[in-house]
Coordinates of N, CA, C and O in Angstrom, one line a residue:
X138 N 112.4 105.9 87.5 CA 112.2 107.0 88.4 C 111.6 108.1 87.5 O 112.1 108.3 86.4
X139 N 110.7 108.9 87.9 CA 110.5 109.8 87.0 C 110.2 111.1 88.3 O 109.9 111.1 89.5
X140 N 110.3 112.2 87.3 CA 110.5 113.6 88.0 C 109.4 114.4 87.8 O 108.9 114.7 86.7
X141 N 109.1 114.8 88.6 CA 107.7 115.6 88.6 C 107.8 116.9 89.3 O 108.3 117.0 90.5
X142 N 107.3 118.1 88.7 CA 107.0 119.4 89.2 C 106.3 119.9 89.9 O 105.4 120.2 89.1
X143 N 106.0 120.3 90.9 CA 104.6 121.1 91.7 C 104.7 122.1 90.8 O 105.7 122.5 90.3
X144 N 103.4 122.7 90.6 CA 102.9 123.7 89.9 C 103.7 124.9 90.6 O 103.5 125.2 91.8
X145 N 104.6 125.5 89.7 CA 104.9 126.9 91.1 C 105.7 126.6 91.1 O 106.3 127.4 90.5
X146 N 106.6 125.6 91.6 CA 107.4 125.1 92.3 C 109.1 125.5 91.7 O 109.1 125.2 90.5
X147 N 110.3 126.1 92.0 CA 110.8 126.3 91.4 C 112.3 124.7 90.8 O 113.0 124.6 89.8
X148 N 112.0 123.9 92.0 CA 112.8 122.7 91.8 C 111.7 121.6 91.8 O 110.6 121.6 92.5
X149 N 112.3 120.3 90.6 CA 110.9 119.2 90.4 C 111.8 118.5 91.9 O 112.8 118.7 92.5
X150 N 110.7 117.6 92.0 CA 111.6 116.2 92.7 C 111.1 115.0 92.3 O 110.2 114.7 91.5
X151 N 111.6 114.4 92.9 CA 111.8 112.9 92.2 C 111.1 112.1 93.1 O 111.1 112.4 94.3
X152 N 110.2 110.7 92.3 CA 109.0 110.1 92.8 C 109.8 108.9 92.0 O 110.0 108.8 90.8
X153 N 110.2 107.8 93.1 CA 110.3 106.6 92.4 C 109.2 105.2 92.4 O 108.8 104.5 93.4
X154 N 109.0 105.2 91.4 CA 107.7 104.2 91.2 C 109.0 103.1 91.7 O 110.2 103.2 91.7
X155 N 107.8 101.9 92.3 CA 108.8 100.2 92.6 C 108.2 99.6 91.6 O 107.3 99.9 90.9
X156 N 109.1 98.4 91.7 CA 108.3 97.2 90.8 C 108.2 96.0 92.2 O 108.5 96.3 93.4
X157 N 107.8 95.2 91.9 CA 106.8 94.4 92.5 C 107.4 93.8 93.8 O 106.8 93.6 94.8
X158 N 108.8 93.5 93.4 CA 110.0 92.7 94.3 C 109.9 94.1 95.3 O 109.2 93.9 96.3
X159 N 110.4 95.0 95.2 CA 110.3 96.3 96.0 C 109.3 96.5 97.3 O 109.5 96.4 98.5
X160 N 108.1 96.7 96.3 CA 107.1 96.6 97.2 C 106.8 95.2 98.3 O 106.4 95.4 99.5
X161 N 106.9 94.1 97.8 CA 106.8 93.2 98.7 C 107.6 93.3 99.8 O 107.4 92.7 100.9
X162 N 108.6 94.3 99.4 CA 109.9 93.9 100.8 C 109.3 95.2 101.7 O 109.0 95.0 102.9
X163 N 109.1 96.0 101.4 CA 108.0 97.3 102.1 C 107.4 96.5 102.7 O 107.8 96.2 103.8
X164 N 106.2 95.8 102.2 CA 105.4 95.5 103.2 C 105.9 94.4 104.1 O 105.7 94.8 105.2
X165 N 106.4 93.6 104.1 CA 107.2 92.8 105.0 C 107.6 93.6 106.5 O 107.9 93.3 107.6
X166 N 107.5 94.8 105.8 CA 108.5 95.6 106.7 C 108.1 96.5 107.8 O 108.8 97.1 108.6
X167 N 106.7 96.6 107.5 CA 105.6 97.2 108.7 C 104.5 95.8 108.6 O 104.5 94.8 107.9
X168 N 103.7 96.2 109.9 CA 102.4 95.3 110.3 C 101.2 95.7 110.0 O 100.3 95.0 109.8
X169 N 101.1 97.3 109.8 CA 100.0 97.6 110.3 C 99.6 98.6 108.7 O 100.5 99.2 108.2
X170 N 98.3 98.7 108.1 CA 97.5 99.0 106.9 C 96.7 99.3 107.1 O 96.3 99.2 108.2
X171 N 95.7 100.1 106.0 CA 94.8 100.5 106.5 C 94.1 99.9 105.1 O 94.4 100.1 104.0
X172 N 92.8 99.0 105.6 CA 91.9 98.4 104.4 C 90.7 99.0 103.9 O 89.7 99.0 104.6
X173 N 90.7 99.4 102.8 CA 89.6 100.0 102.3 C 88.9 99.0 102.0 O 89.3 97.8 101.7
X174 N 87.2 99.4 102.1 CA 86.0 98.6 101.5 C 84.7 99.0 100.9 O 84.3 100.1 101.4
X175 N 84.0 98.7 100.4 CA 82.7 99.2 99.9 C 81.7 98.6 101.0 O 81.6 97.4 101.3
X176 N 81.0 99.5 101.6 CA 80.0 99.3 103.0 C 78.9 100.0 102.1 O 78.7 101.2 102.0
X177 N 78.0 98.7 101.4 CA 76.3 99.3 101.3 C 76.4 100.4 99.8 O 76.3 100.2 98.6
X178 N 76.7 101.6 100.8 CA 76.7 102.4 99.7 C 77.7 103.3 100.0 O 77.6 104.1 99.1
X179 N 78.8 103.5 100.8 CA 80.3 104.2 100.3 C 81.0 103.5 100.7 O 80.7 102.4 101.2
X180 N 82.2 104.0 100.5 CA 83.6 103.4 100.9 C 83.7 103.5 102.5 O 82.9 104.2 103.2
X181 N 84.7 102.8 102.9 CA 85.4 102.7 104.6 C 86.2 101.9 104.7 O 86.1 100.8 104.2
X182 N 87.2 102.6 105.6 CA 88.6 102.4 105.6 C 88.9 101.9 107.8 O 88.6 102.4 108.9
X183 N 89.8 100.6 107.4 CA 89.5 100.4 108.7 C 91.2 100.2 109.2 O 91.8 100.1 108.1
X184 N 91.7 100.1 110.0 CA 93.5 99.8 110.2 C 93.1 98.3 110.5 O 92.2 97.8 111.1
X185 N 94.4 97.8 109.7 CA 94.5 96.0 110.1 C 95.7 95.6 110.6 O 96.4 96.5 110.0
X186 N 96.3 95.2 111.0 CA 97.5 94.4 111.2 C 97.6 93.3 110.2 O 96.7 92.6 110.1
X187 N 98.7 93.1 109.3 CA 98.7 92.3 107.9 C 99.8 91.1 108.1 O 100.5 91.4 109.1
X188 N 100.0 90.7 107.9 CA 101.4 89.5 107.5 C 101.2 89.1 105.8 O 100.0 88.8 105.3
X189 N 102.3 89.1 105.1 CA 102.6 88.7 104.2 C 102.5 87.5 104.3 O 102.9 86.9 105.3
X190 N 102.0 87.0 103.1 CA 102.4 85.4 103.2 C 101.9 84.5 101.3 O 100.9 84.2 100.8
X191 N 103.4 84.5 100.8 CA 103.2 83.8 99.6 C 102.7 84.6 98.6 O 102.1 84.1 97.6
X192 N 103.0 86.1 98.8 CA 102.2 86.8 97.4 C 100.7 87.0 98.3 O 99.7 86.8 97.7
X193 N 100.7 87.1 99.0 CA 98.9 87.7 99.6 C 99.5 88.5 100.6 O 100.6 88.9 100.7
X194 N 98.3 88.6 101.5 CA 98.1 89.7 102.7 C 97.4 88.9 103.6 O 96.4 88.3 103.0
X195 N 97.7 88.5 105.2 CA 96.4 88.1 105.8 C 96.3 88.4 106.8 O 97.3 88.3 107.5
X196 N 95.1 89.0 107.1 CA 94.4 89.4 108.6 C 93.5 89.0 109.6 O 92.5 88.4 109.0
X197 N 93.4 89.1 110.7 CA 92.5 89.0 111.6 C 91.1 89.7 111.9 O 91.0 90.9 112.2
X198 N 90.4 89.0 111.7 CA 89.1 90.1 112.5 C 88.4 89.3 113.0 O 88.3 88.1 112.8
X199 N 87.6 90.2 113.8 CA 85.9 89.8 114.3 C 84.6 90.0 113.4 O 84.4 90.8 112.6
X200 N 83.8 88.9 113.9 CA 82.6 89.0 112.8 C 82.1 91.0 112.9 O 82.5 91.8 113.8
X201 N 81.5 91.2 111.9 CA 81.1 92.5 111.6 C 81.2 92.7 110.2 O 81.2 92.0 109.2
X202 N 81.2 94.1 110.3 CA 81.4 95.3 109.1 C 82.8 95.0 108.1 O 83.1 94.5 107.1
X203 N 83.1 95.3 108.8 CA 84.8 95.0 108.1 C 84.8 93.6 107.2 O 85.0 93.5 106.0
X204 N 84.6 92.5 108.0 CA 84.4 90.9 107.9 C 83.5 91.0 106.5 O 83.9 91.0 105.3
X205 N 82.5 91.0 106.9 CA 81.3 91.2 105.9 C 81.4 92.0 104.7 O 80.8 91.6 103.7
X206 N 81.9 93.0 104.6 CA 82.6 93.8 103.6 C 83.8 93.1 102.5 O 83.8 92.6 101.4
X207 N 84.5 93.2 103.5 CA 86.2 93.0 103.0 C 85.7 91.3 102.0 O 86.3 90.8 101.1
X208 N 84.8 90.8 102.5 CA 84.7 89.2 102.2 C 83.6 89.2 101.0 O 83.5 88.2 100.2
X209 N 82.7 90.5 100.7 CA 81.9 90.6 99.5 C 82.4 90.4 97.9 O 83.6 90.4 97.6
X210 N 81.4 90.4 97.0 CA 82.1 90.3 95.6 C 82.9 91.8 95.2 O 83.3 92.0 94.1
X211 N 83.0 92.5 96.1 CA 83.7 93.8 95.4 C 85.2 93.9 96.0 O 85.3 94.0 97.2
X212 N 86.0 93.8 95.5 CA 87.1 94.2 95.2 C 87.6 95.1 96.5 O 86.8 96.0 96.7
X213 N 88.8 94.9 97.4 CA 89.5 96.0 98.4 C 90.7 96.7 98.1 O 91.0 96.8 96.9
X214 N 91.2 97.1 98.9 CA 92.6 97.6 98.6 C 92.9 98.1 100.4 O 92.2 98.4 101.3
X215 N 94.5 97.8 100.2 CA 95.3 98.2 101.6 C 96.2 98.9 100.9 O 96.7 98.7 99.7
X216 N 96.6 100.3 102.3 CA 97.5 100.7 102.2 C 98.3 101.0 103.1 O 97.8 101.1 104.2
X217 N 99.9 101.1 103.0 CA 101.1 100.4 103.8 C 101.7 101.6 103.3 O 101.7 102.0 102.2
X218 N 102.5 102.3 104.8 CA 103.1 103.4 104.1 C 104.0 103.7 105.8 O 103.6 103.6 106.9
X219 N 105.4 104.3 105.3 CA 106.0 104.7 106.7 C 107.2 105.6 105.9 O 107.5 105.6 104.7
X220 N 107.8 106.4 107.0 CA 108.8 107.8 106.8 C 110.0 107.0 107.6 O 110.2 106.0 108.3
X221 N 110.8 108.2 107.0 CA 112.1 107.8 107.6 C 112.2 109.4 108.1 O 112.5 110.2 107.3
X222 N 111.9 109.8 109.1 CA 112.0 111.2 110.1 C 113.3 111.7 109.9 O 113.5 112.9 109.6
X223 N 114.5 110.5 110.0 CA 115.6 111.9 109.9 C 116.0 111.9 108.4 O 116.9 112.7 108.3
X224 N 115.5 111.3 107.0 CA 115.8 111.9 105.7 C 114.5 112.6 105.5 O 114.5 113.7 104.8
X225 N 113.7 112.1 106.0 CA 112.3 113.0 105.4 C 112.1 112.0 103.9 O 111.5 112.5 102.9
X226 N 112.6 110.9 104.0 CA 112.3 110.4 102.8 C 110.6 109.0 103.2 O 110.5 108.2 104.1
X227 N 109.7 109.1 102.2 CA 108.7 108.7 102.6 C 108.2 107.2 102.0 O 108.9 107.1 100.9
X228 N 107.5 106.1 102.1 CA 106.9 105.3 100.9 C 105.6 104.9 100.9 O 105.1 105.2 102.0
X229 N 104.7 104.4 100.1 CA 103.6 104.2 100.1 C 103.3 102.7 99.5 O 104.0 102.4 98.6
X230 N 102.7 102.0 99.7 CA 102.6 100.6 98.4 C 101.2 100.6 99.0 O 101.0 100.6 100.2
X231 N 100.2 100.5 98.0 CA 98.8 99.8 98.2 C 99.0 98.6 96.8 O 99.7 98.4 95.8
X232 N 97.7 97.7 97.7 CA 97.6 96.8 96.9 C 96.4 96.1 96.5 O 96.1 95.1 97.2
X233 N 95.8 96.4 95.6 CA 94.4 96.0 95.5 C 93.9 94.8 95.0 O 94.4 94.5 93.9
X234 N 92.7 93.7 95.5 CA 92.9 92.8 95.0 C 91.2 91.9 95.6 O 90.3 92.7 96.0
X235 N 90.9 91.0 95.6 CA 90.4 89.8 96.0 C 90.4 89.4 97.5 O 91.5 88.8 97.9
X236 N 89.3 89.6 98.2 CA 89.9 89.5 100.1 C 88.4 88.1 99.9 O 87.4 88.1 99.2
X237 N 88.9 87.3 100.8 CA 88.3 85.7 101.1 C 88.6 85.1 102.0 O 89.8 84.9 102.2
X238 N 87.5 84.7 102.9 CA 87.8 83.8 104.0 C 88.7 82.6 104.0 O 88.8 81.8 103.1
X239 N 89.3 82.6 104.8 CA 90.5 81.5 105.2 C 90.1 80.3 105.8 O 90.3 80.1 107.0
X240 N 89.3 79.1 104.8 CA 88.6 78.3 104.9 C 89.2 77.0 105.8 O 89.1 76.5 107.0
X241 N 89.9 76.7 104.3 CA 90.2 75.3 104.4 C 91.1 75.1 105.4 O 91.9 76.0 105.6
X242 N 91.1 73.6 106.3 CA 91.9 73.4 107.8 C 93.1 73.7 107.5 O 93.8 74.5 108.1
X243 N 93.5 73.1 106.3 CA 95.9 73.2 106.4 C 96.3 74.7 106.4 O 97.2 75.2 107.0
X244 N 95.3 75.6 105.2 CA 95.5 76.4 105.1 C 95.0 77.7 106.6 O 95.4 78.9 106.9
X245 N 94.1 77.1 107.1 CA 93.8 77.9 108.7 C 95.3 77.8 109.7 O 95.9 78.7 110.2
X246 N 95.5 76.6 109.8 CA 96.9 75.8 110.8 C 98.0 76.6 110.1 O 98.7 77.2 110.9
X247 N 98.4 76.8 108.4 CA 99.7 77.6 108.3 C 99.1 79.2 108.6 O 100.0 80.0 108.7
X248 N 98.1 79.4 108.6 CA 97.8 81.5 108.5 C 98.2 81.5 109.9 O 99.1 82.4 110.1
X249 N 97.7 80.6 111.4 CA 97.8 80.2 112.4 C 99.5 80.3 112.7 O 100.0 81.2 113.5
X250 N 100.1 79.8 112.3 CA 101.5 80.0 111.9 C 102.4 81.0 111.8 O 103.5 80.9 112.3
X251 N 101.9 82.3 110.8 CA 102.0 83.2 111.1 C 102.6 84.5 112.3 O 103.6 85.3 112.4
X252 N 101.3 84.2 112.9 CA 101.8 84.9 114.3 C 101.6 85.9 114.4 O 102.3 86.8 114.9
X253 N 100.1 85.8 113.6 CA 99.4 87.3 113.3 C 98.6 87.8 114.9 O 97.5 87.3 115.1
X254 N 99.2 88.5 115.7 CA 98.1 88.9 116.6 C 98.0 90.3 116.3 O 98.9 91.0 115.9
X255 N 96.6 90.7 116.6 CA 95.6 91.7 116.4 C 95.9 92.5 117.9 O 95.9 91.9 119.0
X256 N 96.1 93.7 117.8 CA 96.6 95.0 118.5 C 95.1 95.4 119.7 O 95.2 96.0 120.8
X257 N 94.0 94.9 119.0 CA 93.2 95.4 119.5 C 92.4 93.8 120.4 O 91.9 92.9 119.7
X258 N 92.5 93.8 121.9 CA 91.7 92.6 122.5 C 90.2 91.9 122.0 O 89.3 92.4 121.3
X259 N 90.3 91.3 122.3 CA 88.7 90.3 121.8 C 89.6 89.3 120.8 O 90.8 89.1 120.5
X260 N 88.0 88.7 120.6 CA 87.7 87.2 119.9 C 88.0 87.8 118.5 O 87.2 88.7 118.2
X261 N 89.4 87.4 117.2 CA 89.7 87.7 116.3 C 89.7 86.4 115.2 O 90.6 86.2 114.4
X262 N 88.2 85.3 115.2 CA 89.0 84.3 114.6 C 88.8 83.5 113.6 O 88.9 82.3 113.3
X263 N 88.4 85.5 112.8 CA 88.4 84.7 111.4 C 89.8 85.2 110.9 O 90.5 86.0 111.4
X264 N 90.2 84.5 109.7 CA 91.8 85.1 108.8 C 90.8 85.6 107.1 O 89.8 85.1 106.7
X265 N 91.5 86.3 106.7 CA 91.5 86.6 106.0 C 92.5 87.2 104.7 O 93.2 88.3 104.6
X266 N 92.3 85.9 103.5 CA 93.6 86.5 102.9 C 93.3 87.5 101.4 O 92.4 87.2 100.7
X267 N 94.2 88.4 101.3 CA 94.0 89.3 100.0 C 94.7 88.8 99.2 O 95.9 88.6 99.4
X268 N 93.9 88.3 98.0 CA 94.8 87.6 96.9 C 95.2 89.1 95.8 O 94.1 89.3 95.3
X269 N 95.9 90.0 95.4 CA 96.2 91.5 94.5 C 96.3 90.7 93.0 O 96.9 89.8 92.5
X270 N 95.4 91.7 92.7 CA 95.7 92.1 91.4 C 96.5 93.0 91.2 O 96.9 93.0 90.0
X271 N 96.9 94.0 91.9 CA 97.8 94.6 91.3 C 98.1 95.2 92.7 O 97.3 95.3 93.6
X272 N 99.8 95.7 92.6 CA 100.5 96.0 93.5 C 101.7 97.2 93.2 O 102.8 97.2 92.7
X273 N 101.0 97.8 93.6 CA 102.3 99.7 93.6 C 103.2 99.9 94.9 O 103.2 99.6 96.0
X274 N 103.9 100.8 93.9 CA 104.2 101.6 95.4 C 105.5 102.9 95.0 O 106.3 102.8 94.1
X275 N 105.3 103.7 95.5 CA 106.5 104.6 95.4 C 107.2 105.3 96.4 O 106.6 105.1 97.4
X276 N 108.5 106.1 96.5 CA 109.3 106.9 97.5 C 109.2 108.0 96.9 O 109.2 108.1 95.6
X277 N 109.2 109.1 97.7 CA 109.4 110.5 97.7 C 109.4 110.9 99.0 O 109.1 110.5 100.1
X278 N 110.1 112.4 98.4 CA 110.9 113.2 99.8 C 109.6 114.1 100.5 O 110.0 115.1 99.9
X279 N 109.1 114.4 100.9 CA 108.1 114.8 102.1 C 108.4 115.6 102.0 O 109.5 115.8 102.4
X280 N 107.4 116.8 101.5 CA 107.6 118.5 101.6 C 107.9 119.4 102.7 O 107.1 119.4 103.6
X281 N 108.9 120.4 102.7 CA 108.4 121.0 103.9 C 107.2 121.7 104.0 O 106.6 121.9 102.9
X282 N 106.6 122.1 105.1 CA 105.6 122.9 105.0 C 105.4 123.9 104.8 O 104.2 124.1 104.9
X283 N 106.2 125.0 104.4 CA 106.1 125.8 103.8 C 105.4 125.4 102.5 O 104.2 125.7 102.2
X284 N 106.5 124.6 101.7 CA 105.9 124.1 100.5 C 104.1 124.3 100.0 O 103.6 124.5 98.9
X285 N 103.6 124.1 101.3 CA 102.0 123.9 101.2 C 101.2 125.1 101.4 O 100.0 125.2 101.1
X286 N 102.2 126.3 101.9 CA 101.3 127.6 102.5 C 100.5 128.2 101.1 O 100.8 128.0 99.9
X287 N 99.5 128.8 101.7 CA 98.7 129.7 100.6 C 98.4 130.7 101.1 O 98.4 130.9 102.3
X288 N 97.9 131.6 100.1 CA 97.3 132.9 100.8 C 96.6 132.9 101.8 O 96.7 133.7 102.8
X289 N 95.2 131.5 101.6 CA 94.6 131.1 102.1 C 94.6 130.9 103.9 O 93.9 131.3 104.8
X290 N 95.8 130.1 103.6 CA 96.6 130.1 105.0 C 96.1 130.9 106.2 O 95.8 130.5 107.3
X291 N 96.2 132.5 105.4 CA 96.1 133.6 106.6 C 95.1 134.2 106.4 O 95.0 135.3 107.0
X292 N 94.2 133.6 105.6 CA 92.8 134.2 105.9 C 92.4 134.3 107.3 O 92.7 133.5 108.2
X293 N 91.6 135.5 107.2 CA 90.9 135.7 108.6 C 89.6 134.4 108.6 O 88.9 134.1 107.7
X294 N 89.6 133.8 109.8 CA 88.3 133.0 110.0 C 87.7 133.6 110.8 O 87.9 134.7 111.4
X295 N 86.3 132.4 110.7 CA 84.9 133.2 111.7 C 85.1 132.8 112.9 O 86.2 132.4 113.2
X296 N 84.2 132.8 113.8 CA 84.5 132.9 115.3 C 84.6 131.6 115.6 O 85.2 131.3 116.6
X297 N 83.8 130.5 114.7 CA 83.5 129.5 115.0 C 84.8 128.4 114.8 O 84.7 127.3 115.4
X298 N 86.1 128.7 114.0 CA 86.5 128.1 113.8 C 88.0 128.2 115.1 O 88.9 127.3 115.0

């Protein structure tokens, strides 16, 4: 665990890095991520519905952008993150790695297994699994908002805003 200060701040708090076992039980533990990708020439970030499975990630989609992206030679990353409202205590785990079509039949019939359905209606039927290279994650306590005010705050704006 290690402790960290906000600039200013008169108390540090505490940010606990996980190790690997940690994070996997996080993600187990929600459905829903949000997948980053390289499109062309920037980045984009899409929500997926995920299942764990054996040290990977696998999702649903429809042919497209996402598909076509997520499945290129560059590298993704997902991120998995949820609060606990009444501690105010928060976590985060992304996991970046290798995303590839879900080819071969045994391996289609167990992703199929799963019981991955996709939140949003239509034809979903490709799978896709993220193999990680590397996998984080940490907890920390969620600031109040005060925490965040600045002078700035109360600047006067223009009409337009």
């Amino acid at each position: 665990m290690s402790t960290d200060r906000k600039p200013g701040a008169d108390t540090p708090y505490e940010v606990e890095n996980f190790d690997s076992h940690e994070c996997w039980r996080l993600l187990r533990s929600v459905s829903v991520g949000r997948l980053a990708v390289w499109v062309d020439d920037h980045p984009d970030i899409f929500p997926i519905n995920y299942k764990v499975d054996h040290g990977t990630l696998v999702f649903r989609t429809a042919e497209g952008t996402k598909l076509q992206s997520a499945t290129g030679d560059t590298p993704v990353a997902v991120e998995a993150d949820g609060v606990d409202s009444d501690s105010g205590i928060a976590w985060s785990v992304v996991v970046k790695g290798q995303a590839a079509p879900v080819k071969n039949p045994q391996e289609v019939l167990d992703t199929v297994g799963l019981l991955l359905f996709p939140w949003q209606a239509g034809t979903k039927e490709h799978f896709v699994r993220i193999t990680p290279d590397a996998v984080t994650g940490r907890r920390f306590k969620v600031a109040p908002p005060l925490t965040w005010w600045t002078p700035l705050d109360d600047a006067t704006r223009s009409a337009d805003e």
